[in-house]
Amino acid sequence: MHVSLAEALEVRGGPLQEEEIWAVLNQSAESLQELFRKVSIADPAALGFIISPWSLLLLPSGSVSFTDENISNQDLRAFTAPEVLQNQSLTSLSDVEKIHIYSLGMTLYWGADHEVPQSQPIKLGDHLNSILLGMCEDVIYARVSVRTVLDACSAHIRNSNCAPSFSYVKHLVKLVLGNLSGVFSKPALPSRLLWTLVPGVRGVLVSLPDHPKTWTLPFFFLSWI
C-alpha cells in the first residue's frame, strides 16, 4: 500500500514542513540512485515517469517510489524539465538523471507551497532553498546531480537534530491511512499552461489559469493566475 504526496498534503490541508522536505528529498534521491544502478537508457519504460505530486509515492516502510500509472488526468508540464518540453535529444543516463532531479525539485517546491496563503512567503532555510534551486536550474548542465543532493542531505542530517528520514515519510503515510475518506479527492492543476521567457531572468514563467496564487523564486517564476 502507498499514498502519493498529493494525497498526503490534501488530507493535511497544508504544506510540507522543512524537515519533511529534507526527508522526502533524501528518500527520493536514494530511490533514484538505486533505480539508475539497475536500468539503462536502452530501457525507456523504466525511466519514462515524470516525478510529480501524484507520481511520488510514499511507502509505509518510509521509502519512496515513483509511478506513471493513474496520473493521465494530471497536467505535468509544470514539473517537466525544459529540455523535455523542447524535445531536445537525450544521449546519456546523466541527462535522464537531471530530468528527474528537475521534476523532484519542482514537486518539493509544490509541497512547500501547498495551501500557503498568497500573502505568506514560502519559508525554507537557506541550505534547503539553495539545493532546490540547484535542482530546478533551467539549463541541464547547471543542474545538480543525485550525488550532490544525497551529500547535502547527509550534511543536514549530521548537523541537525532531525529524526531519521524514513520516520517523516511514515508519518505522511499515516496522515492518509488514518483518514481514508479524504484520499480520493485529488488536487489538480489546470489543464492549460503558458511557458514564456522572462526578460533579464534565467528561467520561465508558467501561467496557470484559474488559480489565485503568485509564486516567485529567484531562478524562475511561477505565476498562478
XYZ file of C-alpha atoms in Angstrom:
225
model
C 0.000 0.000 0.000
C 1.199 3.512 -0.701
C -0.035 7.092 -0.929
C 1.012 9.931 -3.183
C 2.493 13.156 -1.895
C -0.567 14.979 -3.238
C -2.904 12.742 -1.230
C -0.949 13.260 1.984
C -0.961 17.038 1.684
C -4.613 17.204 0.707
C -5.501 15.329 3.894
C -3.269 17.674 5.885
C -4.596 20.785 4.165
C -1.201 22.455 4.388
C 2.393 22.354 3.148
C 5.339 20.112 3.857
C 7.417 21.283 6.797
C 11.124 21.839 6.242
C 12.294 18.596 7.874
C 9.684 16.704 5.863
C 11.052 18.238 2.667
C 14.574 17.156 3.620
C 13.259 13.677 4.382
C 11.310 13.239 1.154
C 14.257 14.685 -0.761
C 16.672 12.218 0.828
C 14.427 9.184 0.355
C 13.590 10.181 -3.224
C 17.247 10.712 -4.137
C 18.142 7.317 -2.683
C 15.389 5.702 -4.762
C 16.605 7.453 -7.906
C 20.180 6.399 -7.247
C 19.092 2.774 -6.844
C 16.982 2.966 -9.993
C 19.877 4.237 -12.068
C 22.041 1.396 -10.809
C 19.574 -1.101 -12.236
C 18.435 0.322 -15.568
C 19.945 1.677 -18.753
C 18.896 4.329 -21.211
C 18.018 1.477 -23.579
C 15.098 0.671 -21.260
C 12.948 3.794 -21.628
C 9.910 2.241 -19.963
C 11.761 2.096 -16.647
C 12.741 5.762 -16.902
C 9.677 7.249 -18.565
C 7.861 8.558 -15.495
C 7.730 12.233 -14.532
C 8.091 12.951 -10.832
C 5.136 14.983 -9.608
C 2.959 15.235 -6.504
C 0.797 12.444 -7.949
C 3.585 10.095 -9.050
C 5.836 10.430 -5.993
C 4.676 7.572 -3.785
C 5.241 7.410 -0.040
C 5.504 3.866 1.321
C 4.624 2.630 4.837
C 8.243 1.461 5.200
C 9.371 5.082 4.960
C 10.857 4.772 1.497
C 9.773 6.479 -1.720
C 8.987 5.157 -5.177
C 7.695 6.580 -8.446
C 4.958 5.614 -10.881
C 3.494 6.626 -14.222
C 0.187 4.870 -13.568
C -3.192 6.521 -12.937
C -1.967 10.089 -13.436
C -3.075 10.598 -17.041
C -5.658 13.182 -15.926
C -2.983 15.429 -14.389
C -1.180 18.222 -16.217
C 2.514 17.585 -15.545
C 4.109 20.343 -17.580
C 4.933 22.448 -14.522
C 7.015 19.504 -13.286
C 8.630 18.637 -16.619
C 12.186 19.728 -17.376
C 12.523 22.437 -20.061
C 14.642 20.203 -22.300
C 11.841 17.630 -22.379
C 9.243 20.246 -23.251
C 11.566 21.444 -26.019
C 12.033 17.870 -27.341
C 15.797 18.033 -27.006
C 17.753 14.854 -27.680
C 18.852 12.985 -24.557
C 22.017 10.999 -25.076
C 23.043 9.694 -21.663
C 21.801 8.447 -18.327
C 23.210 11.639 -16.840
C 20.757 13.629 -18.969
C 17.855 11.483 -17.768
C 19.037 11.846 -14.165
C 18.963 15.641 -14.476
C 15.409 15.473 -15.887
C 14.226 13.617 -12.795
C 16.177 15.951 -10.498
C 14.320 18.930 -12.025
C 10.924 17.258 -11.562
C 11.717 16.304 -7.971
C 12.764 19.851 -7.131
C 9.593 21.317 -8.613
C 7.498 18.719 -6.794
C 9.034 19.637 -3.453
C 8.520 23.355 -4.100
C 4.880 22.479 -4.807
C 4.780 20.659 -1.468
C 6.339 23.616 0.339
C 3.730 25.950 -1.145
C 0.644 23.732 -0.800
C -2.282 25.699 0.656
C 0.002 28.540 1.782
C -1.935 31.847 1.660
C -0.898 34.223 -1.093
C 0.169 36.827 1.451
C 2.681 34.467 3.072
C 6.095 33.604 1.590
C 7.406 30.071 1.361
C 9.566 29.537 4.438
C 12.665 27.494 3.683
C 16.127 27.572 5.194
C 18.938 28.868 3.024
C 20.625 25.478 2.642
C 17.453 23.686 1.551
C 16.395 26.515 -0.733
C 19.830 26.522 -2.372
C 19.632 22.789 -3.099
C 16.118 23.023 -4.517
C 17.096 25.947 -6.719
C 20.059 23.965 -7.992
C 17.710 21.108 -8.827
C 15.406 23.433 -10.747
C 18.020 25.140 -12.918
C 16.566 25.572 -16.387
C 19.899 24.676 -18.058
C 20.542 20.947 -17.756
C 24.314 21.113 -17.324
C 23.940 23.612 -14.452
C 21.571 21.335 -12.540
C 22.841 19.422 -9.518
C 23.210 15.638 -9.585
C 21.645 12.948 -7.419
C 25.015 12.552 -5.692
C 25.109 16.251 -4.825
C 21.594 16.033 -3.390
C 22.476 12.997 -1.267
C 25.625 14.705 0.026
C 23.567 17.765 1.008
C 21.019 15.577 2.810
C 23.793 13.742 4.661
C 25.316 17.042 5.747
C 21.934 18.247 7.002
C 21.385 15.059 8.987
C 24.846 15.325 10.582
C 24.358 18.954 11.548
C 20.807 18.828 12.898
C 18.747 17.012 15.481
C 16.247 15.673 12.970
C 14.734 12.208 13.169
C 15.646 9.586 10.520
C 14.269 10.465 7.089
C 12.089 7.368 6.886
C 10.184 8.386 10.031
C 8.903 11.588 8.411
C 7.741 9.652 5.359
C 5.971 7.133 7.582
C 4.156 9.981 9.311
C 2.966 11.389 5.979
C 1.640 7.966 5.003
C -0.261 7.727 8.293
C -1.973 11.039 7.546
C -3.785 9.311 4.709
C -4.209 5.808 6.048
C -5.802 7.267 9.158
C -8.183 9.393 7.058
C -9.123 7.153 4.138
C -12.268 9.128 3.376
C -10.080 12.024 2.279
C -7.863 10.081 -0.120
C -9.937 10.095 -3.237
C -10.361 13.792 -3.950
C -7.139 14.668 -5.758
C -5.936 18.228 -6.251
C -5.444 19.020 -9.905
C -3.540 21.609 -11.824
C -5.430 23.454 -14.546
C -5.025 21.869 -17.969
C -3.576 24.854 -19.848
C -0.134 26.301 -19.186
C 1.887 29.004 -20.898
C 5.679 28.950 -20.705
C 7.397 32.231 -21.561
C 10.876 33.620 -21.020
C 11.168 36.442 -18.515
C 13.459 39.234 -19.771
C 16.567 39.527 -17.645
C 15.736 36.431 -15.586
C 17.080 32.920 -16.021
C 14.053 30.689 -16.052
C 10.488 30.528 -17.230
C 7.158 31.990 -16.327
C 4.456 29.375 -16.002
C 0.949 30.784 -16.162
C -1.870 28.571 -14.939
C -5.381 29.989 -15.415
C -7.990 29.987 -12.691
C -5.547 29.897 -9.783
C -5.055 32.912 -7.466
C -1.562 32.084 -6.198
C 1.560 34.034 -7.172
C 4.843 32.212 -6.547
C 8.160 33.957 -7.154
C 11.570 32.261 -6.954
C 14.990 33.678 -7.878
C 15.796 31.405 -10.826
C 12.329 31.070 -12.245
C 8.864 32.473 -11.740
C 5.627 30.575 -11.358
C 2.658 32.854 -11.707
C -0.642 31.185 -10.783
C -3.354 33.441 -12.150
